[in-house]
Coordinates of C-alpha atoms in Angstrom, one line a residue:
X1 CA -0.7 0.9 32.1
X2 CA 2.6 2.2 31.7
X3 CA 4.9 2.7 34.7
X4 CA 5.6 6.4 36.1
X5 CA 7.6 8.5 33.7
X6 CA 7.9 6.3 31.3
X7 CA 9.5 7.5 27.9
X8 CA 10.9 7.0 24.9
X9 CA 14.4 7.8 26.2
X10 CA 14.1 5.2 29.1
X11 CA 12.5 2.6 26.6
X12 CA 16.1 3.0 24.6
X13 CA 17.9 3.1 27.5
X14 CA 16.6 -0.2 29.2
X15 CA 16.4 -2.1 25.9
X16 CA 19.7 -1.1 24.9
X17 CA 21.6 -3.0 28.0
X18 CA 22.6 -6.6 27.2
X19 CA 20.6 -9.3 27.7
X20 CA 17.2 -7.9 27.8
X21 CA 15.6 -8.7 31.4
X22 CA 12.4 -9.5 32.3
X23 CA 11.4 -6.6 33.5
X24 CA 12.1 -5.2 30.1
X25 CA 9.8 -7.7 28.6
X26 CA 7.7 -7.1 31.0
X27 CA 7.5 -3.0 29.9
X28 CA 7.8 -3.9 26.7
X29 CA 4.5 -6.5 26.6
X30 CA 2.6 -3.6 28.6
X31 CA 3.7 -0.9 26.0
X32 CA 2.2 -3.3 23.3
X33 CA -1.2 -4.2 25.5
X34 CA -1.9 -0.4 25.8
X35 CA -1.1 0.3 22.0
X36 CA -3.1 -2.3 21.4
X37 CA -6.3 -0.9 23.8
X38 CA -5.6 2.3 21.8
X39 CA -6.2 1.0 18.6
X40 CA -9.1 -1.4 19.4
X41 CA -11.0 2.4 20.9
X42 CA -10.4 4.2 17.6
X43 CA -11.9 1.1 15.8
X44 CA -14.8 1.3 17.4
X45 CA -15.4 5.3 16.2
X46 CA -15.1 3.6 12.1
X47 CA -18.5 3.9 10.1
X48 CA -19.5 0.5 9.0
X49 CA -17.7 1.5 5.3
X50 CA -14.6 2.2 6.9
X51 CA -14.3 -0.7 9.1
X52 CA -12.5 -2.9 6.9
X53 CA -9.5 -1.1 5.7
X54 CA -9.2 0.7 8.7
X55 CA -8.7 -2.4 10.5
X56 CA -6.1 -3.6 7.5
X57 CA -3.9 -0.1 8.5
X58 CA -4.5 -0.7 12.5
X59 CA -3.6 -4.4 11.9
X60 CA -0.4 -3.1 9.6
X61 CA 0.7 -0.5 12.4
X62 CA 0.7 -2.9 14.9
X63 CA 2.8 -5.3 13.1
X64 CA 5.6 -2.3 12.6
X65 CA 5.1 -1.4 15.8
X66 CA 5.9 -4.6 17.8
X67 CA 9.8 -4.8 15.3
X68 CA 10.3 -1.2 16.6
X69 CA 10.0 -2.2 20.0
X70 CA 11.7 -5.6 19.1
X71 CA 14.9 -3.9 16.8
X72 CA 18.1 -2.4 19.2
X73 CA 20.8 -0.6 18.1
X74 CA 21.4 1.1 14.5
X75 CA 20.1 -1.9 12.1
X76 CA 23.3 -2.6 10.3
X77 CA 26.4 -4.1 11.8
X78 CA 29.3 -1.7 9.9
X79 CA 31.9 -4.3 9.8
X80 CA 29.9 -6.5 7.7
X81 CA 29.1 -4.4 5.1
X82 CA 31.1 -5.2 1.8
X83 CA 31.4 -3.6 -1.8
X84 CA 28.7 -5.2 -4.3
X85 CA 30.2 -8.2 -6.2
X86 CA 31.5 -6.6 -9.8
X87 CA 28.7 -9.0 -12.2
X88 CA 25.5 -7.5 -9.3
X89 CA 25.7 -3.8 -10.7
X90 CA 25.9 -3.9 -14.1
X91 CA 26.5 -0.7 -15.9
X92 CA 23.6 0.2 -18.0
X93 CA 26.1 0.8 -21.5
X94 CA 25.9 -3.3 -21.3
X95 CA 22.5 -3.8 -21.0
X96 CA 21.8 -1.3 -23.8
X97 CA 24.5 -3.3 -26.3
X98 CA 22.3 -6.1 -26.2
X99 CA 19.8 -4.1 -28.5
X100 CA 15.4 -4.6 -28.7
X101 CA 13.8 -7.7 -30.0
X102 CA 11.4 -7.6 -32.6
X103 CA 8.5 -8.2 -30.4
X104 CA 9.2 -5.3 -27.7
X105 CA 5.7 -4.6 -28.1
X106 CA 4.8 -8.3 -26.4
X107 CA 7.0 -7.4 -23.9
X108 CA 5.8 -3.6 -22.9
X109 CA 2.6 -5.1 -22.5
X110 CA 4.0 -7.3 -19.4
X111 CA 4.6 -3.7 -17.6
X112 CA 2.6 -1.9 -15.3
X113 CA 3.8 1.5 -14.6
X114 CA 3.5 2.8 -10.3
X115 CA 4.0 6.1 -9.6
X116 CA 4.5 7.0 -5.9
X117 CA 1.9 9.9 -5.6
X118 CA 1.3 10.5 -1.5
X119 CA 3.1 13.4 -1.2
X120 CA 2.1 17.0 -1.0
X121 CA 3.6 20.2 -2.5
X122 CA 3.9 22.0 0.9
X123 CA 7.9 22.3 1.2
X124 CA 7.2 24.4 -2.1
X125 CA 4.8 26.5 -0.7
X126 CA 1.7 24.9 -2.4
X127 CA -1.1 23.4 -1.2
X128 CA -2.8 20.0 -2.3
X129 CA -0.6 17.0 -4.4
X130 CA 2.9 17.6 -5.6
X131 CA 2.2 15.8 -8.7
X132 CA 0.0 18.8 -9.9
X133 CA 2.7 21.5 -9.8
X134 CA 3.1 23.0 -13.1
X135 CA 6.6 22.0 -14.0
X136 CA 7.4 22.8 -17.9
X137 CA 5.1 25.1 -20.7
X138 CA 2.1 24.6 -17.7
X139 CA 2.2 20.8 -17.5
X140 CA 2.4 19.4 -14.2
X141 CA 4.3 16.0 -12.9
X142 CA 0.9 14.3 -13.7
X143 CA 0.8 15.3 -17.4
X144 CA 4.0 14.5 -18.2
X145 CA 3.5 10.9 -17.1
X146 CA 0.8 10.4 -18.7
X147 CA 2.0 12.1 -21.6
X148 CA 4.9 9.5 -21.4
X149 CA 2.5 6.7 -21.4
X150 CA 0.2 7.7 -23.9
X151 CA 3.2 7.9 -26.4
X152 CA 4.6 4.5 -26.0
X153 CA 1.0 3.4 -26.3
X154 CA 0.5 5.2 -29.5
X155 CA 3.9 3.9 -30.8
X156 CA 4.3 0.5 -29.8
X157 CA 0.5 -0.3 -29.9
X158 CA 0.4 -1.5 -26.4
X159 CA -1.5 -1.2 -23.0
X160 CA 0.5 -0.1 -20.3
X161 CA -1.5 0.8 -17.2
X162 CA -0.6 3.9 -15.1
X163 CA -1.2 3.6 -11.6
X164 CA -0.8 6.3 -8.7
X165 CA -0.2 5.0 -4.9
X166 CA -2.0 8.4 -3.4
X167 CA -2.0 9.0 0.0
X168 CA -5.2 10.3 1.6
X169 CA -3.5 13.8 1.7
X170 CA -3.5 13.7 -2.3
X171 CA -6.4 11.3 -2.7
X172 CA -9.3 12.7 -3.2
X173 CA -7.9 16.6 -5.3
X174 CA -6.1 13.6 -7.7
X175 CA -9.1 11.7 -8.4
X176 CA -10.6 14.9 -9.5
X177 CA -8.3 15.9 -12.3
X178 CA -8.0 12.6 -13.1
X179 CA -11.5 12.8 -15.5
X180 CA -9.3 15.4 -17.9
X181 CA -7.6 12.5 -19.2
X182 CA -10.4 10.4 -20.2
X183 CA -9.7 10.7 -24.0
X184 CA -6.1 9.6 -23.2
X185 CA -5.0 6.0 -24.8
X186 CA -3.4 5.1 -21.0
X187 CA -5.8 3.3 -18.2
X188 CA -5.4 5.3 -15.0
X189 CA -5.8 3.1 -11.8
X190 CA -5.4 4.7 -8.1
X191 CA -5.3 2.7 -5.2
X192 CA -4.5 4.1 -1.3
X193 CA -1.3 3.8 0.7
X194 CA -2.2 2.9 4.5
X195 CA -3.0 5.8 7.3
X196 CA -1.1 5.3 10.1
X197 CA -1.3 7.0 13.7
X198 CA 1.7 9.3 15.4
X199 CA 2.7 8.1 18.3
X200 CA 3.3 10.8 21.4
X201 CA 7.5 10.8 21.7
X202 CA 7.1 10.2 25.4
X203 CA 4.3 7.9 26.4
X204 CA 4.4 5.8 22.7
X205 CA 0.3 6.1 22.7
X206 CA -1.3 6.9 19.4
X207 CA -2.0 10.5 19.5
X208 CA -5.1 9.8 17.1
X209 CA -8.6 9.3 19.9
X210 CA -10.8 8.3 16.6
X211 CA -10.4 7.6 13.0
X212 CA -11.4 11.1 11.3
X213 CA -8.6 13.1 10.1
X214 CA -10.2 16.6 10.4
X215 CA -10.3 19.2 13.0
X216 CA -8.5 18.3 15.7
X217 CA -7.2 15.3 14.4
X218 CA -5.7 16.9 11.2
X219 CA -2.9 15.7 12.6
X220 CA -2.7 12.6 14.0
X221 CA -2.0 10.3 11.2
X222 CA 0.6 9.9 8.6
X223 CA 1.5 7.9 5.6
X224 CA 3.9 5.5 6.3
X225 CA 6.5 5.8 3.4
X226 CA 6.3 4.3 0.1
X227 CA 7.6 1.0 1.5
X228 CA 4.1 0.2 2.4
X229 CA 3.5 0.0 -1.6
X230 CA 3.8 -3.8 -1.0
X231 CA 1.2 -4.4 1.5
X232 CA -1.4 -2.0 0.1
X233 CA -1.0 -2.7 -3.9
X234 CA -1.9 -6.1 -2.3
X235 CA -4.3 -5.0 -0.1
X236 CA -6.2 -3.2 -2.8
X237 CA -6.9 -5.7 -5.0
X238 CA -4.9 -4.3 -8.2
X239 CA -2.0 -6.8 -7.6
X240 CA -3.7 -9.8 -8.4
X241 CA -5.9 -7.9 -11.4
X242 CA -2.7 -7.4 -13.3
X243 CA -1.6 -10.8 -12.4
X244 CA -4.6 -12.1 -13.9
X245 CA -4.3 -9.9 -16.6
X246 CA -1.0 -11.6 -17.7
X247 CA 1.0 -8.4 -16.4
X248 CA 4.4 -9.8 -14.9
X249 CA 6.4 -6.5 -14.0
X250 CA 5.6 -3.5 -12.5
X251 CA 8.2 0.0 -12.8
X252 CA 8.0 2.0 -9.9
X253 CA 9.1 5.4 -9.2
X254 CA 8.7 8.9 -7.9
X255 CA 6.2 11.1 -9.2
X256 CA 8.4 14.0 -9.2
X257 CA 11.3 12.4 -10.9
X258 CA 11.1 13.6 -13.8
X259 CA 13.9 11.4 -15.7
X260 CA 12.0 8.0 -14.8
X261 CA 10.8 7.3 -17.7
X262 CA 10.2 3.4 -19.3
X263 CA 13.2 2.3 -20.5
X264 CA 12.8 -0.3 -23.0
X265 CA 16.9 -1.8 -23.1
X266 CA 16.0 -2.4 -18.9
X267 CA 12.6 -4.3 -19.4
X268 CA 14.1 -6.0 -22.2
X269 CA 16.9 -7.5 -20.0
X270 CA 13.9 -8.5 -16.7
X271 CA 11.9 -10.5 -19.6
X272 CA 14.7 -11.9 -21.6
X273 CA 17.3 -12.3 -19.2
X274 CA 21.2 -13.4 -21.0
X275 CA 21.4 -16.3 -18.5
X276 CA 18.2 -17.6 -18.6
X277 CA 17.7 -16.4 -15.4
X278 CA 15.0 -13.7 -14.1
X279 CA 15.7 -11.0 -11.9
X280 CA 12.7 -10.3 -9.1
X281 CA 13.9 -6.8 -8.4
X282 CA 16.2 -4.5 -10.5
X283 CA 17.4 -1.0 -8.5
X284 CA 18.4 2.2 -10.6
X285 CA 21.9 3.6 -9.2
X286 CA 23.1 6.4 -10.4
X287 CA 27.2 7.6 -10.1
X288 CA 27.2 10.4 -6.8
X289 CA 28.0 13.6 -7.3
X290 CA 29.2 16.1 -4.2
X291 CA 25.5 16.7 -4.2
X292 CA 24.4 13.3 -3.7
X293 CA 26.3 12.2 -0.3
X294 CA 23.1 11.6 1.3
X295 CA 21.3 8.6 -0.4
X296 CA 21.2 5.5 -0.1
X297 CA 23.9 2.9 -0.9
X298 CA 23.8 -0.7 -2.8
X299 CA 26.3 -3.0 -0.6
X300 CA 26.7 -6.9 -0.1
X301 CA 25.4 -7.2 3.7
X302 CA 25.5 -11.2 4.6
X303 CA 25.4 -12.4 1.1
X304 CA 22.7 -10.4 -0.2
X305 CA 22.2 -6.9 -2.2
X306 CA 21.0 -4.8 0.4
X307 CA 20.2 -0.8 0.7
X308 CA 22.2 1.1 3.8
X309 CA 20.2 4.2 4.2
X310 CA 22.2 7.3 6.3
X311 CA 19.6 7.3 9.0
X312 CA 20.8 3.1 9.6
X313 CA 24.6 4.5 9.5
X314 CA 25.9 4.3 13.3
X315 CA 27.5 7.9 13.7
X316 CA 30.9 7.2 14.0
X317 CA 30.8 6.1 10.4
X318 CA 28.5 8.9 8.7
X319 CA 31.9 10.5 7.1
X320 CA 33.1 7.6 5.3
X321 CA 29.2 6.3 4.1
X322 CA 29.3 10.0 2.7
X323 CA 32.5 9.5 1.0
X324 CA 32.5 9.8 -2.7
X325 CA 35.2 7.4 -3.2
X326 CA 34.0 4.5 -1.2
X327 CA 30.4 4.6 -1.7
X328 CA 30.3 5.3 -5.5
X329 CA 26.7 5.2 -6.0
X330 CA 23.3 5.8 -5.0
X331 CA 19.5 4.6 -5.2
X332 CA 17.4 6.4 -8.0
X333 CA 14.2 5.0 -6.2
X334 CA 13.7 3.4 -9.7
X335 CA 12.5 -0.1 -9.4
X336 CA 11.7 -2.9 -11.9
X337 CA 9.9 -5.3 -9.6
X338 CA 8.0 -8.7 -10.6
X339 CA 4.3 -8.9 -9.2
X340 CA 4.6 -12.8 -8.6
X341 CA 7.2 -12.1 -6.3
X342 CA 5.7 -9.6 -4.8
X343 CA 2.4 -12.0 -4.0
X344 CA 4.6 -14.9 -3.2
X345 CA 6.6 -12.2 -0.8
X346 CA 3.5 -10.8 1.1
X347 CA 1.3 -13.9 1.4
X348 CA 4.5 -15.2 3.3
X349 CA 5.1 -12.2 5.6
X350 CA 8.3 -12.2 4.2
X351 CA 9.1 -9.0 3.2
X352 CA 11.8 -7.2 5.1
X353 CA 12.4 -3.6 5.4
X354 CA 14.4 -1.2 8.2
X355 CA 12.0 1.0 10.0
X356 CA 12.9 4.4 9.7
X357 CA 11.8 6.4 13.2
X358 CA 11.2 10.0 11.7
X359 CA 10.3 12.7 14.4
X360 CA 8.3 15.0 14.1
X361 CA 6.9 18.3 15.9
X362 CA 3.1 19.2 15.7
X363 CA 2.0 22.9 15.5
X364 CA 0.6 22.8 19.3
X365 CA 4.5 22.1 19.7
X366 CA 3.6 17.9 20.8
X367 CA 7.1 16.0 20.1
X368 CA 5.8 12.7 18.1
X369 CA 7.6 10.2 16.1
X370 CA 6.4 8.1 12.6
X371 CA 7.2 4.9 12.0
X372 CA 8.4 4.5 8.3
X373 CA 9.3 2.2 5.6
X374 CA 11.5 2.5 1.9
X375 CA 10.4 0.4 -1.2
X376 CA 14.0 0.0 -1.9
X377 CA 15.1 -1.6 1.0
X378 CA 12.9 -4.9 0.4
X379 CA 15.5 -5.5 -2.5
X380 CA 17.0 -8.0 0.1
X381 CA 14.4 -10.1 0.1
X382 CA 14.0 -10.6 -3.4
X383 CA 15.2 -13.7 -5.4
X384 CA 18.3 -12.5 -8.0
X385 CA 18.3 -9.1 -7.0
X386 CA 20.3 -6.6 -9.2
X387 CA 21.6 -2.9 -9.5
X388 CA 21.6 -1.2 -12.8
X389 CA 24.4 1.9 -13.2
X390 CA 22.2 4.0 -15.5
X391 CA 23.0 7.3 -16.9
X392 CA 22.1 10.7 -14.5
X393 CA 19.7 11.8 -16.6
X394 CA 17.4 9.1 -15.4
X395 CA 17.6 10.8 -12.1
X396 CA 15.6 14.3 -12.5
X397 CA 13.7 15.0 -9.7
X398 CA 12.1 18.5 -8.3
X399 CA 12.6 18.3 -5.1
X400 CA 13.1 22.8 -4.4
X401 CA 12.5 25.9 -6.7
X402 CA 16.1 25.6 -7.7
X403 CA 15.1 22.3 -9.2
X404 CA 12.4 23.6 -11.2
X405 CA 14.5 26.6 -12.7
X406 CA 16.2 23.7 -14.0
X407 CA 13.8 21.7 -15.8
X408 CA 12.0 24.9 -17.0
X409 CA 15.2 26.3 -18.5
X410 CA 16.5 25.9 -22.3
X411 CA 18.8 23.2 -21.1
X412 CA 16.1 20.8 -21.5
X413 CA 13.5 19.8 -24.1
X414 CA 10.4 18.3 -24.3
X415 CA 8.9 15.9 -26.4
X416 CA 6.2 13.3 -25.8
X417 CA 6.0 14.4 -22.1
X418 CA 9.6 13.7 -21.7
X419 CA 12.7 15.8 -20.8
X420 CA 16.0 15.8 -22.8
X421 CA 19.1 17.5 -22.3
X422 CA 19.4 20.1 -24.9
X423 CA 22.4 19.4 -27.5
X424 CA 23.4 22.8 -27.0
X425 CA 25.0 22.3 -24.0
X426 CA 28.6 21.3 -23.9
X427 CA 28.4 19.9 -20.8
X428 CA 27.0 16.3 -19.9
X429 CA 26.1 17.7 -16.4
X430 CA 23.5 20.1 -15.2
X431 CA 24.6 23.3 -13.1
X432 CA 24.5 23.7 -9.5
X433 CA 21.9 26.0 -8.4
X434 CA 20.9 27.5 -5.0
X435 CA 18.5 29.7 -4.9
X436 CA 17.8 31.8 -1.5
X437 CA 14.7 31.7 0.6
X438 CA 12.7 34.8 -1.2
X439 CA 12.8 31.7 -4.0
X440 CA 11.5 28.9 -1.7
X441 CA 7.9 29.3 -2.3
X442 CA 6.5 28.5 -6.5
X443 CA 4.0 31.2 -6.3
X444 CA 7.4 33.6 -5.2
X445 CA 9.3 32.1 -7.4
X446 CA 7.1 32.7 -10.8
X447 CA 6.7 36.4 -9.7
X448 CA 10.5 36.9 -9.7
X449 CA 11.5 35.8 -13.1
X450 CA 10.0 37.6 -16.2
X451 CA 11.1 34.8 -17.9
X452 CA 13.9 31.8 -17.6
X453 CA 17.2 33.1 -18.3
X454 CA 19.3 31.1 -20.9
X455 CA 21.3 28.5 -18.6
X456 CA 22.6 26.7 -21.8
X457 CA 26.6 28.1 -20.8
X458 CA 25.9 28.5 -16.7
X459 CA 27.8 26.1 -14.5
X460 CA 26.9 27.6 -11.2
X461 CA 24.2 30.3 -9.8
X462 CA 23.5 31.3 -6.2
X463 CA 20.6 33.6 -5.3
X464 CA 20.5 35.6 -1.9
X465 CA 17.7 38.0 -0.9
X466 CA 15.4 40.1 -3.1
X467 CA 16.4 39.8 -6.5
X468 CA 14.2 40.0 -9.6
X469 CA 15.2 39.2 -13.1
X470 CA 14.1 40.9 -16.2
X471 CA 12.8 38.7 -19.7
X472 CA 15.8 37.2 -21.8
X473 CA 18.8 37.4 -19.0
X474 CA 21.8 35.4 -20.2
X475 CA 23.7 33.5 -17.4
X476 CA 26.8 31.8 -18.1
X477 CA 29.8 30.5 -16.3
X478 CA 28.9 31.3 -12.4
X479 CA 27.2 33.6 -11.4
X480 CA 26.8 35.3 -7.8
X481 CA 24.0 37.3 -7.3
X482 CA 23.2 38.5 -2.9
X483 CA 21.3 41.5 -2.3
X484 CA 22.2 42.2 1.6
X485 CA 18.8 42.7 3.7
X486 CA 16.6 45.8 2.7
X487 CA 18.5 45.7 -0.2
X488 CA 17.0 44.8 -3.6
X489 CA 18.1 44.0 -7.0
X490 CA 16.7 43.7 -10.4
X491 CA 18.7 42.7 -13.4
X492 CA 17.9 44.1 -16.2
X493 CA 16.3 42.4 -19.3
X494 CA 18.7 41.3 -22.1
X495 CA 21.4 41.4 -19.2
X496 CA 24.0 39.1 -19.9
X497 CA 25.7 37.9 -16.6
X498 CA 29.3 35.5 -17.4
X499 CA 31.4 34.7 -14.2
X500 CA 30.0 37.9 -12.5
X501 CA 29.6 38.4 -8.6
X502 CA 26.0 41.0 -8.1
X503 CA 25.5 42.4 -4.7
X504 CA 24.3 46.0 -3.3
X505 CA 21.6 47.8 -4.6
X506 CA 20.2 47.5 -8.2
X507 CA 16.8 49.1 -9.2
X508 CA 15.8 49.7 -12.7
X509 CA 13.1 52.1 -12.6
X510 CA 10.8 52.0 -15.8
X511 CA 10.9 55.3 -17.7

């Protein structure tokens, strides 16, 4: 067992001095032998029909768990990361110049689209799957794909597969509405990402004593990020399905990003690459905005495209990875990735990504920490690896209320489950909107707006406190709207607010 006070703080501490002693091997190999007792008891509590893949995710936290006790130090080395070489981001205006072939359909049905579906709508105030949010005229995240699919389908005569990575938070309630879309010309496949247990902040012992995840245990396990898309897609069979089913690419993105849809120009250039080449992995970036300082990077790291995310950023240097100037760009999480590479990648152990350590606090107050991985960040150990600069409209996703006022505003259309920028607006960007907390919950949200103002001239809006708006408001330019506490305020329908500052007390009492 482990020795007297033992923690996480003096596991850092003694594995951060140089040259590791043995007695830090010795801790170290203990730590491991005890994780490893702990996992072997909460095997023994699997039913016979759970045995099996709950030994894949033991066997899969166990690996991750011996690199985090194995990695020192922030994972990148700052001084050797470079700018990307000019020709390994290629803007997207160039890849769209080279036009469609005549046999695009041939080519779509090479294409398997993934849609990262583990995570629930709780930092909206909603229970069960994000994905089944209603986001636009009462379709959810889930429609629209499918909606998406369904049309290229239709139009190009073609049969690309959807398939959703659930977790087994959003399992089981997305299985059940999957049956509405029986009738749909689009083949639905789910498979599971793995269930992983906290580990306790101090000791580093599974908090999980058996494999349910109800009562007490509600809370003892975790999905471990969609990085683990390449082990379980693998895992689950589907992989080598669409391999045999002559599939060679598969897109991959977030559910709630609601401007990942197929783009044809991209898949064009993976099959029918200008130099004869293929690419194994293609990464979405996207030109940062003030908003954006916080995701991830493309650089050249030792000769190879790799993604720095902030948490991998040693703090001295968090200012200038935020900078605007220096680090252009950022990762859409939209990936174009080929499935033989995948195979070849994972029957080789050979796919390396960062662990990200996410803490976490449990409601009985217990300090724990999750050990995590990003799909993005295997991009370095791909073959011919490449960044795309597309457009920001391929980069919608609905992340806060102040999102989803957005996307349910006139400033976009829909058609064919996709969402366009209106022609209306003169400007190529979307406005900044912050709404307050009265606004952080959908259900609160719906009940304060009558109906979506008319954004189509509105630059900037920030909401503070309780504010209601009436049917047909009209916001353009910016617009500042803070009822003070135990104040309230209700614009008035037909109220047309341009460059206006709101605060005090407003009621409109209905005669």
């Amino acid at each position: 067992c482990l020795p007297c006070g033992f923690s996480m703080a003096y596991l850092s501490k003694a594995m951060s001095q140089d040259g590791a002693s043995q007695f830090q091997e010795v801790i170290r190999q203990e730590l491991e032998l005890s994780v490893k007792k702990e996992l072997e008891k909460i095997l023994t509590t699997a039913s016979s029909h759970e045995f099996e893949h709950t030994k894949k995710d033991l066997d899969g936290f166990r690996k991750l768990f011996h690199r985090f006790l194995q990695e020192k130090g922030p994972s990148v080395d700052w001084g050797k990361i470079q700018r990307p070489p000019e020709d390994s981001i290629q803007p997207y205006e160039k890849i769209k110049a080279r036009g469609l072939p005549d046999n695009i359909s041939s080519v779509l049905n090479k294409l398997v689209v993934v849609k990262l579906n583990g995570g629930l709508g709780t930092s909206m105030g909603c229970k069960g799957p994000k994905s089944l949010i209603g986001v636009r005229n009462e379709n959810t995240f889930l429609d629209l794909t499918v909606q998406q699919i369904e049309h290229l389908n239709k139009t190009y005569n073609t049969d690309v597969p959807l398939v959703l990575m659930n977790s087994f938070n959003t399992d089981e309630d997305t299985k059940k509405i999957l049956q509405k879309y029986n009738h749909c010309r689009v083949k639905i496949y789910t498979f599971n990402q793995s269930r992983y247990p906290r580990i306790n902040k101090e000791s580093l012992l599974p908090v999980a004593k058996d494999v349910s995840y109800s009562g007490e245990n509600t809370e003892a396990w975790y999905p471990p990020g969609h990085g683990d898309i390449y082990a379980s897609f693998y895992n689950s069979g589907l992989l080598d399905t669409f391999i045999g089913e002559g599939k060679e690419y598969i897109f991959v993105s977030n559910i709630d990003n609601l401007g990942a849809t197929v783009d044809l120009y991209i898949l064009n250039h993976l099959m029918n690459p200008p130099n004869g080449k293929r690419c194994e992995f293609v990464m979405e970036v996207t030109n940062k905005t003030r908003a954006d300082v916080k995701g991830g990077t493309l650089t050249q790291y030792e000769g190879k495209l790799r993604l720095v995310e902030i948490a991998q950023v040693p703090k001295a240097h968090v200012d200038e990875f935020k900078s605007v100037s220096k680090f252009k760009i950022f990762n859409t999480n939209n990936l174009w990735i080929s499935l033989a590479a995948v195979k070849r990648l994972q029957e080789q152990n050979a796919i390396d990504m960062e662990i990200i350590v996410n803490p976490k606090t449990l409601d009985g107050g217990l300090n724990v920490i999750q050990l995590e991985t990003a799909v993005g960040a295997a991009i370095k150990s791909f073959e011919n690896s490449l960044g795309i600069n597309v457009p920001r409209s391929r980069f919608l996703p609905v992340k806060t209320t102040s999102d989803l006022l957005l996307v349910m505003s006139n400033l976009y259309s829909l058609n064919a489950g996709s969402l366009t920028m209106s022609e209306k607006r003169e400007f190529p960007t979307v406005p900044l909107v912050k709404l307050g907390s009265s606004f952080t919950k959908v259900q609160d949200y719906l009940r304060r707006f009558e109906s979506i103002p008319d954004m189509l001239e509105l630059d900037h809006l920030t909401v503070s406190g309780d504010v209601t708006f009436g049917k047909n408001v009209s916001l353009k330019g910016t617009v500042i709207i803070i009822a003070n506490h135990g104040d309230r305020i209700d614009i008035p329908p037909g109220a047309v607010l341009e460059n206006k500052i709101v605060s005090g007390n407003l009621r409109i009492l209905d005669h």
